Amino acid sequence: MQKKALKLLRHILILLSWRLLLRRATADVGTAAFYGPPYLPTVCYGDDPSQFPADNIFAAAGEGIWDNGACCGRQYMLRCLSSSPESCIAGQTIQVKVVNRASILDSNPSLNGTTITLSNTAFLQIANQSSDVINIEFIQI
Ligand SMILES: *[C@@H]1O[C@H](CO)[C@@H](O)[C@H](O)[C@H]1NC(C)=O
Ligand SMILES: *[C@@H]1O[C@H](CO)[C@@H](O)[C@H](O)[C@H]1NC(C)=O
Protein backbone atom coordinates (compact mmCIF):
# COMPACT_ATOMS: atom_id res chain seq x y z
CA MET A 1 0.00 0.00 0.00
CA GLN A 2 2.70 2.46 1.04
CA LYS A 3 4.82 1.41 -1.89
CA LYS A 4 2.01 2.24 -4.26
CA ALA A 5 1.60 5.69 -2.74
CA LEU A 6 5.32 6.36 -3.07
CA LYS A 7 5.23 5.27 -6.68
CA LEU A 8 2.35 7.62 -7.36
CA LEU A 9 4.15 10.47 -5.63
CA ARG A 10 7.24 9.88 -7.72
CA HIS A 11 5.16 9.87 -10.84
CA ILE A 12 3.61 13.21 -9.90
CA LEU A 13 7.01 14.72 -9.11
CA ILE A 14 8.41 13.65 -12.47
CA LEU A 15 5.42 15.13 -14.25
CA LEU A 16 5.80 18.39 -12.35
CA SER A 17 9.48 18.76 -13.14
CA TRP A 18 8.77 18.12 -16.82
CA ARG A 19 6.19 20.87 -16.77
CA LEU A 20 8.71 23.25 -15.20
CA LEU A 21 11.39 22.32 -17.72
CA LEU A 22 9.01 22.77 -20.61
CA ARG A 23 7.87 26.13 -19.33
CA ARG A 24 11.44 27.31 -18.99
CA ALA A 25 12.22 26.12 -22.49
CA THR A 26 9.34 27.92 -24.16
CA ALA A 27 10.72 30.26 -26.78
CA ASP A 28 9.04 33.37 -28.16
CA VAL A 29 8.89 34.40 -31.77
CA GLY A 30 9.63 37.88 -33.06
CA THR A 31 11.63 39.82 -35.61
CA ALA A 32 15.24 40.95 -35.85
CA ALA A 33 16.90 43.71 -37.85
CA PHE A 34 20.60 44.68 -37.87
CA TYR A 35 22.72 47.79 -37.29
CA GLY A 36 26.30 48.86 -37.84
CA PRO A 37 28.71 51.23 -36.07
CA PRO A 38 28.93 53.60 -34.28
CA TYR A 39 28.09 51.26 -31.39
CA LEU A 40 28.98 53.77 -28.67
CA PRO A 41 27.70 55.39 -26.56
CA THR A 42 24.91 53.05 -25.34
CA VAL A 43 22.02 53.73 -22.97
CA CYS A 44 23.10 50.73 -20.92
CA TYR A 45 26.84 51.38 -20.58
CA GLY A 46 27.55 54.93 -21.72
CA ASP A 47 30.95 55.13 -23.40
CA ASP A 48 32.40 52.03 -21.74
CA PRO A 49 33.65 49.63 -24.45
CA SER A 50 34.58 46.99 -21.86
CA GLN A 51 30.89 46.02 -21.65
CA PHE A 52 30.91 44.81 -25.24
CA PRO A 53 31.41 41.12 -25.85
CA ALA A 54 34.80 40.75 -27.53
CA ASP A 55 33.32 38.82 -30.45
CA ASN A 56 30.96 41.74 -31.27
CA ILE A 57 27.90 39.53 -30.78
CA PHE A 58 25.45 41.92 -29.12
CA ALA A 59 22.08 43.51 -29.63
CA ALA A 60 19.79 46.46 -28.97
CA ALA A 61 16.41 45.70 -27.40
CA GLY A 62 13.16 46.63 -29.11
CA GLU A 63 10.42 48.31 -27.06
CA GLY A 64 8.65 44.99 -26.48
CA ILE A 65 11.53 43.54 -24.44
CA TRP A 66 13.24 46.75 -23.26
CA ASP A 67 11.46 46.44 -19.90
CA ASN A 68 12.18 50.00 -18.81
CA GLY A 69 15.93 49.41 -18.98
CA ALA A 70 15.93 46.14 -17.02
CA CYS A 71 16.80 44.44 -20.31
CA CYS A 72 20.38 45.83 -20.22
CA GLY A 73 22.83 42.96 -19.90
CA ARG A 74 20.26 40.23 -20.52
CA GLN A 75 21.34 37.38 -22.72
CA TYR A 76 19.19 35.83 -25.40
CA MET A 77 19.60 32.70 -27.44
CA LEU A 78 18.09 33.09 -30.86
CA ARG A 79 17.83 31.54 -34.27
CA CYS A 80 16.51 32.56 -37.65
CA LEU A 81 13.16 30.97 -38.57
CA SER A 82 12.43 32.53 -41.95
CA SER A 83 12.66 35.67 -44.01
CA SER A 84 11.71 37.07 -47.38
CA PRO A 85 13.82 36.70 -49.44
CA GLU A 86 15.16 33.62 -47.69
CA SER A 87 18.40 34.50 -45.90
CA CYS A 88 18.47 32.24 -42.84
CA ILE A 89 21.58 30.15 -42.32
CA ALA A 90 20.20 26.76 -41.37
CA GLY A 91 21.04 25.28 -38.00
CA GLN A 92 22.70 28.41 -36.58
CA THR A 93 21.96 29.64 -33.06
CA ILE A 94 23.57 32.66 -31.39
CA GLN A 95 23.70 34.04 -27.89
CA VAL A 96 23.55 37.84 -27.70
CA LYS A 97 23.89 40.33 -24.88
CA VAL A 98 21.68 43.42 -24.83
CA VAL A 99 23.79 46.59 -24.71
CA ASN A 100 21.42 49.25 -26.01
CA ARG A 101 17.88 50.31 -26.82
CA ALA A 102 16.94 49.93 -30.49
CA SER A 103 14.75 53.04 -30.71
CA ILE A 104 17.61 55.45 -29.92
CA LEU A 105 20.50 53.97 -31.92
CA ASP A 106 22.90 56.49 -33.45
CA SER A 107 23.20 54.40 -36.58
CA ASN A 108 19.88 53.56 -38.24
CA PRO A 109 18.85 49.93 -38.05
CA SER A 110 17.89 48.05 -41.23
CA LEU A 111 14.30 48.26 -39.97
CA ASN A 112 12.65 50.14 -37.11
CA GLY A 113 10.31 48.51 -34.63
CA THR A 114 11.63 44.94 -34.54
CA THR A 115 11.74 42.80 -31.39
CA ILE A 116 15.53 43.00 -31.32
CA THR A 117 18.22 44.67 -33.43
CA LEU A 118 21.43 42.70 -33.85
CA SER A 119 24.95 43.98 -34.43
CA ASN A 120 26.01 43.29 -38.02
CA THR A 121 28.34 40.59 -36.79
CA ALA A 122 25.60 38.85 -34.81
CA PHE A 123 23.12 39.03 -37.68
CA LEU A 124 25.63 37.56 -40.13
CA GLN A 125 26.01 34.48 -37.93
CA ILE A 126 22.40 33.46 -38.55
CA ALA A 127 21.44 35.16 -41.84
CA ASN A 128 23.23 36.48 -44.90
CA GLN A 129 21.75 40.01 -44.89
CA SER A 130 19.91 39.57 -48.19
CA SER A 131 16.88 40.50 -46.11
CA ASP A 132 16.57 43.61 -43.84
CA VAL A 133 14.50 41.69 -41.31
CA ILE A 134 14.21 38.06 -40.27
CA ASN A 135 11.70 36.13 -38.21
CA ILE A 136 13.34 34.71 -35.13
CA GLU A 137 12.75 32.37 -32.25
CA PHE A 138 14.33 33.61 -29.02
CA ILE A 139 14.60 32.75 -25.37
CA GLN A 140 16.09 34.67 -22.46
CA ILE A 141 18.79 32.70 -20.65
C1 LIG B 1 21.25 34.01 -48.76
O1 LIG B 1 20.94 32.69 -48.37
C2 LIG B 1 19.86 32.11 -49.07
C3 LIG B 1 19.54 30.77 -48.42
O2 LIG B 1 20.71 30.02 -48.21
C4 LIG B 1 20.21 32.01 -50.54
O3 LIG B 1 19.12 31.47 -51.25
C5 LIG B 1 20.48 33.41 -51.05
O4 LIG B 1 20.88 33.35 -52.40
C6 LIG B 1 21.57 34.07 -50.23
N1 LIG B 1 21.70 35.45 -50.66
C7 LIG B 1 22.88 36.05 -50.75
C8 LIG B 1 22.84 37.48 -51.19
O5 LIG B 1 23.94 35.48 -50.48
C1 LIG C 1 14.01 54.55 -38.57
O1 LIG C 1 13.65 55.70 -37.86
C2 LIG C 1 14.56 56.77 -38.03
C3 LIG C 1 14.17 57.88 -37.07
O2 LIG C 1 12.80 58.15 -37.15
C4 LIG C 1 14.54 57.20 -39.48
O3 LIG C 1 15.46 58.27 -39.68
C5 LIG C 1 14.96 56.01 -40.34
O4 LIG C 1 14.87 56.35 -41.71
C6 LIG C 1 14.08 54.81 -40.05
N1 LIG C 1 14.66 53.66 -40.72
C7 LIG C 1 13.96 52.86 -41.52
C8 LIG C 1 14.70 51.72 -42.11
O5 LIG C 1 12.77 53.04 -41.75
Coordinates of N, CA, C and O and ligand atoms in Angstrom, one line a residue:
M1 N 0.8 -1.2 0.0 CA 0.0 0.0 0.0 C 0.9 1.3 0.0 O 0.7 2.1 -0.8
Q2 N 1.8 1.3 0.9 CA 2.7 2.5 1.0 C 3.6 2.6 -0.2 O 3.9 3.7 -0.7
K3 N 4.0 1.4 -0.7 CA 4.8 1.4 -1.9 C 4.1 2.0 -3.1 O 4.7 2.8 -3.9
K4 N 2.8 1.7 -3.2 CA 2.0 2.2 -4.3 C 1.9 3.8 -4.2 O 2.0 4.5 -5.2
A5 N 1.7 4.2 -2.9 CA 1.6 5.7 -2.7 C 2.9 6.4 -3.1 O 2.9 7.4 -3.8
L6 N 4.0 5.8 -2.7 CA 5.3 6.4 -3.1 C 5.5 6.4 -4.6 O 6.0 7.4 -5.1
K7 N 5.1 5.4 -5.2 CA 5.2 5.3 -6.7 C 4.4 6.4 -7.3 O 4.9 7.0 -8.3
L8 N 3.2 6.6 -6.8 CA 2.4 7.6 -7.4 C 3.0 9.0 -7.2 O 3.0 9.8 -8.1
L9 N 3.5 9.2 -6.0 CA 4.1 10.5 -5.6 C 5.3 10.7 -6.6 O 5.5 11.9 -7.1
R10 N 6.1 9.7 -6.8 CA 7.2 9.9 -7.7 C 6.8 10.3 -9.1 O 7.4 11.1 -9.8
H11 N 5.7 9.6 -9.5 CA 5.2 9.9 -10.8 C 4.8 11.3 -11.0 O 5.1 12.0 -11.9
I12 N 4.1 11.8 -9.9 CA 3.6 13.2 -9.9 C 4.8 14.2 -9.9 O 4.8 15.2 -10.7
L13 N 5.8 13.8 -9.1 CA 7.0 14.7 -9.1 C 7.7 14.8 -10.5 O 8.1 15.9 -10.9
I14 N 7.8 13.7 -11.1 CA 8.4 13.7 -12.5 C 7.6 14.5 -13.5 O 8.1 15.3 -14.2
L15 N 6.3 14.3 -13.4 CA 5.4 15.1 -14.2 C 5.6 16.6 -14.0 O 5.7 17.4 -14.9
L16 N 5.7 17.0 -12.7 CA 5.8 18.4 -12.3 C 7.1 19.0 -12.9 O 7.2 20.1 -13.4
S17 N 8.2 18.2 -12.7 CA 9.5 18.8 -13.1 C 9.5 18.9 -14.7 O 10.1 19.8 -15.2
W18 N 8.8 18.0 -15.4 CA 8.8 18.1 -16.8 C 8.1 19.4 -17.2 O 8.5 20.1 -18.1
R19 N 7.0 19.7 -16.5 CA 6.2 20.9 -16.8 C 7.1 22.1 -16.6 O 7.0 23.0 -17.4
L20 N 7.8 22.1 -15.5 CA 8.7 23.2 -15.2 C 9.7 23.4 -16.3 O 10.0 24.5 -16.8
L21 N 10.4 22.3 -16.7 CA 11.4 22.3 -17.7 C 10.8 22.9 -19.0 O 11.4 23.7 -19.7
L22 N 9.6 22.4 -19.4 CA 9.0 22.8 -20.6 C 8.7 24.3 -20.6 O 8.9 25.0 -21.6
R23 N 8.2 24.7 -19.4 CA 7.9 26.1 -19.3 C 9.1 27.0 -19.5 O 9.1 28.0 -20.2
R24 N 10.2 26.6 -18.9 CA 11.4 27.3 -19.0 C 11.9 27.3 -20.4 O 12.6 28.3 -20.9
A25 N 11.7 26.3 -21.2 CA 12.2 26.1 -22.5 C 11.3 26.7 -23.6 O 11.7 26.7 -24.7
T26 N 10.2 27.3 -23.2 CA 9.3 27.9 -24.2 C 10.0 29.2 -24.8 O 10.3 30.1 -24.1
A27 N 10.1 29.1 -26.1 CA 10.7 30.3 -26.8 C 9.6 31.2 -27.3 O 8.5 30.7 -27.6
D28 N 10.0 32.4 -27.5 CA 9.0 33.4 -28.2 C 9.5 33.6 -29.6 O 10.6 33.3 -30.0
V29 N 8.5 34.1 -30.4 CA 8.9 34.4 -31.8 C 8.8 35.9 -31.9 O 8.0 36.6 -31.3
G30 N 9.6 36.4 -32.8 CA 9.6 37.9 -33.1 C 10.4 38.2 -34.3 O 10.5 37.3 -35.2
T31 N 10.9 39.4 -34.4 CA 11.6 39.8 -35.6 C 13.0 40.4 -35.2 O 13.1 41.0 -34.1
A32 N 13.9 40.3 -36.1 CA 15.2 41.0 -35.9 C 15.7 41.7 -37.1 O 15.6 41.3 -38.2
A33 N 16.3 42.9 -36.8 CA 16.9 43.7 -37.8 C 18.4 43.8 -37.5 O 18.8 43.1 -36.5
F34 N 19.2 44.6 -38.2 CA 20.6 44.7 -37.9 C 21.0 46.1 -37.9 O 20.4 47.0 -38.5
Y35 N 22.2 46.4 -37.3 CA 22.7 47.8 -37.3 C 24.2 47.7 -37.3 O 24.8 46.8 -36.8
G36 N 24.8 48.8 -37.8 CA 26.3 48.9 -37.8 C 26.8 49.9 -36.9 O 26.0 50.6 -36.2
P37 N 28.1 50.2 -36.9 CA 28.7 51.2 -36.1 C 28.2 52.6 -36.5 O 27.7 52.8 -37.6
P38 N 28.2 53.6 -35.6 CA 28.9 53.6 -34.3 C 28.1 52.9 -33.2 O 26.9 53.0 -33.1
Y39 N 28.8 52.0 -32.4 CA 28.1 51.3 -31.4 C 28.1 52.0 -30.0 O 27.4 51.6 -29.1
L40 N 28.9 53.0 -29.9 CA 29.0 53.8 -28.7 C 28.6 55.2 -28.9 O 28.8 55.7 -30.0
P41 N 28.0 55.9 -27.9 CA 27.7 55.4 -26.6 C 26.4 54.6 -26.5 O 25.6 54.6 -27.5
T42 N 26.1 53.8 -25.5 CA 24.9 53.1 -25.3 C 24.1 53.6 -24.1 O 24.7 54.1 -23.2
V43 N 22.8 53.4 -24.1 CA 22.0 53.7 -23.0 C 22.4 52.9 -21.8 O 22.4 53.4 -20.6
C44 N 22.8 51.6 -22.0 CA 23.1 50.7 -20.9 C 24.5 51.0 -20.3 O 24.6 51.0 -19.1
Y45 N 25.5 51.3 -21.1 CA 26.8 51.4 -20.6 C 27.6 52.7 -20.9 O 28.8 52.7 -20.8
G46 N 26.9 53.7 -21.4 CA 27.6 54.9 -21.7 C 28.6 54.7 -22.8 O 28.4 54.1 -23.8
D47 N 29.8 55.2 -22.5 CA 30.9 55.1 -23.4 C 31.9 54.0 -23.1 O 33.0 53.9 -23.6
D48 N 31.5 53.1 -22.2 CA 32.4 52.0 -21.7 C 32.5 50.8 -22.7 O 31.6 50.0 -22.7
P49 N 33.6 50.7 -23.5 CA 33.6 49.6 -24.5 C 33.9 48.3 -23.8 O 33.7 47.2 -24.4
S50 N 34.3 48.3 -22.5 CA 34.6 47.0 -21.9 C 33.3 46.1 -21.7 O 33.4 45.0 -21.4
Q51 N 32.1 46.8 -21.8 CA 30.9 46.0 -21.7 C 30.5 45.3 -22.9 O 29.5 44.5 -22.9
F52 N 31.2 45.5 -24.0 CA 30.9 44.8 -25.2 C 31.6 43.4 -25.3 O 32.8 43.3 -25.1
P53 N 30.8 42.4 -25.7 CA 31.4 41.1 -25.8 C 32.5 41.2 -26.9 O 32.3 41.9 -27.9
A54 N 33.6 40.6 -26.7 CA 34.8 40.7 -27.5 C 34.5 40.3 -29.0 O 35.1 40.8 -29.9
D55 N 33.6 39.3 -29.1 CA 33.3 38.8 -30.4 C 32.3 39.7 -31.2 O 31.9 39.3 -32.3
N56 N 31.9 40.8 -30.6 CA 31.0 41.7 -31.3 C 29.6 41.1 -31.5 O 28.8 41.6 -32.4
I57 N 29.2 40.1 -30.7 CA 27.9 39.5 -30.8 C 27.0 40.2 -29.7 O 27.1 39.8 -28.6
F58 N 26.3 41.3 -30.1 CA 25.5 41.9 -29.1 C 24.2 42.5 -29.8 O 24.1 42.3 -31.0
A59 N 23.3 43.1 -29.0 CA 22.1 43.5 -29.6 C 21.5 44.7 -28.9 O 21.9 45.0 -27.8
A60 N 20.5 45.4 -29.6 CA 19.8 46.5 -29.0 C 18.3 46.0 -28.8 O 17.8 45.4 -29.8
A61 N 17.8 46.2 -27.7 CA 16.4 45.7 -27.4 C 15.3 46.6 -28.0 O 15.4 47.8 -28.0
G62 N 14.3 45.9 -28.6 CA 13.2 46.6 -29.1 C 12.3 47.0 -27.9 O 12.5 46.5 -26.8
E63 N 11.3 47.8 -28.2 CA 10.4 48.3 -27.1 C 9.7 47.2 -26.3 O 9.4 47.2 -25.2
G64 N 9.4 46.1 -27.1 CA 8.6 45.0 -26.5 C 9.4 44.3 -25.4 O 8.8 43.7 -24.5
I65 N 10.7 44.3 -25.5 CA 11.5 43.5 -24.4 C 12.4 44.5 -23.6 O 13.1 44.0 -22.7
W66 N 12.4 45.8 -23.9 CA 13.2 46.8 -23.3 C 13.0 46.8 -21.7 O 14.0 46.9 -21.0
D67 N 11.8 46.6 -21.3 CA 11.5 46.4 -19.9 C 12.0 47.6 -19.1 O 12.6 47.4 -18.0
N68 N 11.8 48.8 -19.6 CA 12.2 50.0 -18.8 C 13.7 50.0 -18.4 O 14.0 50.6 -17.4
G69 N 14.5 49.4 -19.2 CA 15.9 49.4 -19.0 C 16.4 48.1 -18.3 O 17.6 47.9 -18.3
A70 N 15.5 47.4 -17.7 CA 15.9 46.1 -17.0 C 16.5 45.1 -18.0 O 17.2 44.2 -17.6
C71 N 16.3 45.4 -19.3 CA 16.8 44.4 -20.3 C 18.3 44.5 -20.5 O 18.9 43.6 -21.0
C72 N 18.9 45.7 -20.1 CA 20.4 45.8 -20.2 C 21.1 44.6 -19.6 O 20.9 44.3 -18.5
G73 N 22.0 44.1 -20.4 CA 22.8 43.0 -19.9 C 22.2 41.6 -20.0 O 22.8 40.6 -19.8
R74 N 20.9 41.5 -20.4 CA 20.3 40.2 -20.5 C 20.8 39.5 -21.7 O 21.3 40.1 -22.7
Q75 N 20.8 38.2 -21.6 CA 21.3 37.4 -22.7 C 20.2 36.6 -23.4 O 19.3 36.1 -22.7
Y76 N 20.2 36.6 -24.7 CA 19.2 35.8 -25.4 C 19.9 34.8 -26.3 O 20.9 35.1 -26.9
M77 N 19.2 33.7 -26.4 CA 19.6 32.7 -27.4 C 18.6 32.9 -28.6 O 17.4 33.0 -28.3
L78 N 19.1 33.0 -29.8 CA 18.1 33.1 -30.9 C 18.5 32.4 -32.1 O 19.7 32.2 -32.4
R79 N 17.5 32.1 -33.0 CA 17.8 31.5 -34.3 C 16.9 32.1 -35.3 O 15.8 32.6 -35.0
C80 N 17.3 32.0 -36.5 CA 16.5 32.6 -37.6 C 15.5 31.5 -38.1 O 15.9 30.4 -38.3
L81 N 14.2 31.9 -38.2 CA 13.2 31.0 -38.6 C 12.9 31.1 -40.1 O 12.8 30.1 -40.7
S82 N 12.8 32.3 -40.5 CA 12.4 32.5 -41.9 C 12.6 34.0 -42.3 O 12.8 34.8 -41.4
S83 N 12.6 34.3 -43.6 CA 12.7 35.7 -44.0 C 12.3 35.7 -45.5 O 12.2 34.7 -46.1
S84 N 12.0 36.9 -46.0 CA 11.7 37.1 -47.4 C 12.5 38.2 -48.0 O 12.3 39.4 -47.5
P85 N 13.4 38.0 -48.9 CA 13.8 36.7 -49.4 C 14.5 35.8 -48.4 O 15.0 36.4 -47.4
E86 N 14.6 34.6 -48.6 CA 15.2 33.6 -47.7 C 16.6 33.9 -47.5 O 17.4 34.0 -48.4
S87 N 17.0 34.2 -46.2 CA 18.4 34.5 -45.9 C 18.9 33.8 -44.7 O 20.0 34.0 -44.2
C88 N 18.1 33.0 -44.0 CA 18.5 32.2 -42.8 C 19.6 31.3 -43.1 O 19.6 30.6 -44.2
I89 N 20.6 31.2 -42.2 CA 21.6 30.2 -42.3 C 21.1 29.0 -41.4 O 21.0 29.1 -40.2
A90 N 20.8 27.9 -42.1 CA 20.2 26.8 -41.4 C 21.0 26.2 -40.2 O 22.3 26.2 -40.3
G91 N 20.4 25.9 -39.1 CA 21.0 25.3 -38.0 C 21.9 26.2 -37.1 O 22.6 25.7 -36.2
Q92 N 21.9 27.5 -37.4 CA 22.7 28.4 -36.6 C 21.9 29.0 -35.4 O 20.8 29.5 -35.6
T93 N 22.5 29.0 -34.2 CA 22.0 29.6 -33.1 C 23.0 30.6 -32.5 O 24.2 30.2 -32.5
I94 N 22.6 31.8 -32.0 CA 23.6 32.7 -31.4 C 23.1 33.1 -30.0 O 21.9 33.0 -29.7
Q95 N 24.0 33.5 -29.2 CA 23.7 34.0 -27.9 C 24.2 35.5 -27.9 O 25.3 35.8 -28.1
V96 N 23.2 36.4 -27.7 CA 23.6 37.8 -27.7 C 23.3 38.5 -26.4 O 22.4 38.1 -25.6
K97 N 24.1 39.5 -26.1 CA 23.9 40.3 -24.9 C 23.3 41.7 -25.3 O 23.7 42.3 -26.3
V98 N 22.3 42.1 -24.5 CA 21.7 43.4 -24.8 C 22.5 44.5 -24.3 O 22.8 44.6 -23.1
V99 N 23.0 45.5 -25.1 CA 23.8 46.6 -24.7 C 23.1 47.9 -25.0 O 23.7 49.0 -24.6
N100 N 22.0 48.0 -25.6 CA 21.4 49.3 -26.0 C 19.9 49.1 -26.3 O 19.4 48.0 -26.2
R101 N 19.3 50.3 -26.5 CA 17.9 50.3 -26.8 C 17.7 50.6 -28.3 O 18.3 51.7 -28.8
A102 N 17.0 49.8 -29.0 CA 16.9 49.9 -30.5 C 16.4 51.3 -31.0 O 16.8 51.8 -32.0
S103 N 15.4 51.8 -30.2 CA 14.7 53.0 -30.7 C 15.6 54.3 -30.7 O 15.2 55.3 -31.2
I104 N 16.8 54.2 -30.0 CA 17.6 55.4 -29.9 C 19.0 55.2 -30.5 O 19.9 56.0 -30.2
L105 N 19.2 54.2 -31.4 CA 20.5 54.0 -31.9 C 21.0 55.1 -32.8 O 20.2 55.8 -33.5
D106 N 22.3 55.4 -32.7 CA 22.9 56.5 -33.4 C 23.0 56.1 -34.9 O 22.8 57.0 -35.8
S107 N 23.2 54.8 -35.2 CA 23.2 54.4 -36.6 C 21.8 53.7 -36.8 O 21.4 53.0 -36.0
N108 N 21.2 54.1 -37.9 CA 19.9 53.6 -38.2 C 19.9 52.1 -38.4 O 20.7 51.5 -39.1
P109 N 19.0 51.4 -37.8 CA 18.8 49.9 -38.0 C 18.3 49.6 -39.4 O 17.7 50.6 -40.1
S110 N 18.4 48.4 -39.9 CA 17.9 48.1 -41.2 C 16.4 48.2 -41.3 O 15.8 48.3 -42.3
L111 N 15.7 48.1 -40.1 CA 14.3 48.3 -40.0 C 14.0 48.7 -38.6 O 14.6 48.2 -37.6
N112 N 13.1 49.7 -38.4 CA 12.7 50.1 -37.1 C 11.5 49.2 -36.6 O 10.8 48.7 -37.3
G113 N 11.5 49.2 -35.3 CA 10.3 48.5 -34.6 C 10.4 47.0 -34.5 O 9.4 46.4 -34.2
T114 N 11.5 46.4 -34.7 CA 11.6 44.9 -34.5 C 11.8 44.6 -33.1 O 12.1 45.4 -32.2
T115 N 11.6 43.3 -32.8 CA 11.7 42.8 -31.4 C 13.1 43.1 -30.9 O 13.3 43.5 -29.7
I116 N 14.1 42.8 -31.7 CA 15.5 43.0 -31.3 C 16.3 43.4 -32.6 O 15.9 43.1 -33.7
T117 N 17.4 44.2 -32.3 CA 18.2 44.7 -33.4 C 19.6 44.2 -33.1 O 20.2 44.5 -32.1
L118 N 20.1 43.4 -34.1 CA 21.4 42.7 -33.8 C 22.6 43.5 -34.4 O 22.4 44.2 -35.5
S119 N 23.8 43.4 -33.8 CA 24.9 44.0 -34.4 C 25.1 43.2 -35.8 O 24.7 42.1 -35.9
N120 N 25.7 43.9 -36.7 CA 26.0 43.3 -38.0 C 26.6 41.9 -37.9 O 26.2 41.0 -38.5
T121 N 27.6 41.8 -37.0 CA 28.3 40.6 -36.8 C 27.4 39.5 -36.3 O 27.5 38.3 -36.8
A122 N 26.5 39.8 -35.3 CA 25.6 38.8 -34.8 C 24.6 38.4 -35.9 O 24.4 37.2 -36.1
F123 N 24.1 39.4 -36.6 CA 23.1 39.0 -37.7 C 23.7 38.1 -38.7 O 23.1 37.1 -39.1
L124 N 25.0 38.4 -39.1 CA 25.6 37.6 -40.1 C 25.9 36.1 -39.7 O 26.2 35.3 -40.5
Q125 N 25.8 35.9 -38.4 CA 26.0 34.5 -37.9 C 24.8 33.6 -38.2 O 24.9 32.4 -38.3
I126 N 23.6 34.3 -38.4 CA 22.4 33.5 -38.6 C 21.7 33.8 -39.9 O 20.8 33.0 -40.2
A127 N 22.1 34.8 -40.6 CA 21.4 35.2 -41.8 C 22.4 35.9 -42.7 O 23.4 36.5 -42.2
N128 N 22.2 35.9 -44.0 CA 23.2 36.5 -44.9 C 22.9 37.9 -45.3 O 23.5 38.4 -46.3
Q129 N 22.0 38.6 -44.7 CA 21.7 40.0 -44.9 C 21.1 40.3 -46.3 O 21.1 41.4 -46.7
S130 N 20.6 39.3 -46.9 CA 19.9 39.6 -48.2 C 18.5 40.1 -47.9 O 17.8 40.6 -48.7
S131 N 18.2 40.0 -46.6 CA 16.9 40.5 -46.1 C 17.1 41.5 -45.0 O 18.0 41.3 -44.1
D132 N 16.4 42.6 -44.9 CA 16.6 43.6 -43.8 C 16.0 43.1 -42.5 O 16.4 43.7 -41.5
V133 N 15.1 42.2 -42.5 CA 14.5 41.7 -41.3 C 14.3 40.2 -41.4 O 14.0 39.7 -42.5
I134 N 14.4 39.5 -40.3 CA 14.2 38.1 -40.3 C 13.3 37.7 -39.1 O 13.2 38.5 -38.2
N135 N 12.5 36.6 -39.3 CA 11.7 36.1 -38.2 C 12.6 35.2 -37.3 O 13.3 34.4 -37.9
I136 N 12.5 35.5 -36.0 CA 13.3 34.7 -35.1 C 12.6 34.0 -34.0 O 11.4 34.3 -33.7
E137 N 13.2 33.0 -33.5 CA 12.7 32.4 -32.2 C 13.8 32.7 -31.2 O 15.0 32.6 -31.5
F138 N 13.3 33.2 -30.0 CA 14.3 33.6 -29.0 C 13.9 33.2 -27.6 O 12.7 33.1 -27.3
I139 N 14.9 33.1 -26.7 CA 14.6 32.8 -25.4 C 15.6 33.5 -24.5 O 16.8 33.5 -24.8
Q140 N 15.2 34.0 -23.4 CA 16.1 34.7 -22.5 C 16.8 33.6 -21.6 O 16.1 32.7 -21.2
I141 N 18.1 33.7 -21.4 CA 18.8 32.7 -20.7 C 19.5 33.3 -19.4 O 19.5 34.5 -19.3
Ligands
LIG1 C1 21.2 34.0 -48.8 O1 20.9 32.7 -48.4 C2 19.9 32.1 -49.1 C3 19.5 30.8 -48.4 O2 20.7 30.0 -48.2 C4 20.2 32.0 -50.5 O3 19.1 31.5 -51.2 C5 20.5 33.4 -51.0 O4 20.9 33.4 -52.4 C6 21.6 34.1 -50.2 N1 21.7 35.5 -50.7 C7 22.9 36.1 -50.7 C8 22.8 37.5 -51.2 O5 23.9 35.5 -50.5
LIG2 C1 14.0 54.5 -38.6 O1 13.6 55.7 -37.9 C2 14.6 56.8 -38.0 C3 14.2 57.9 -37.1 O2 12.8 58.1 -37.1 C4 14.5 57.2 -39.5 O3 15.5 58.3 -39.7 C5 15.0 56.0 -40.3 O4 14.9 56.4 -41.7 C6 14.1 54.8 -40.0 N1 14.7 53.7 -40.7 C7 14.0 52.9 -41.5 C8 14.7 51.7 -42.1 O5 12.8 53.0 -41.7

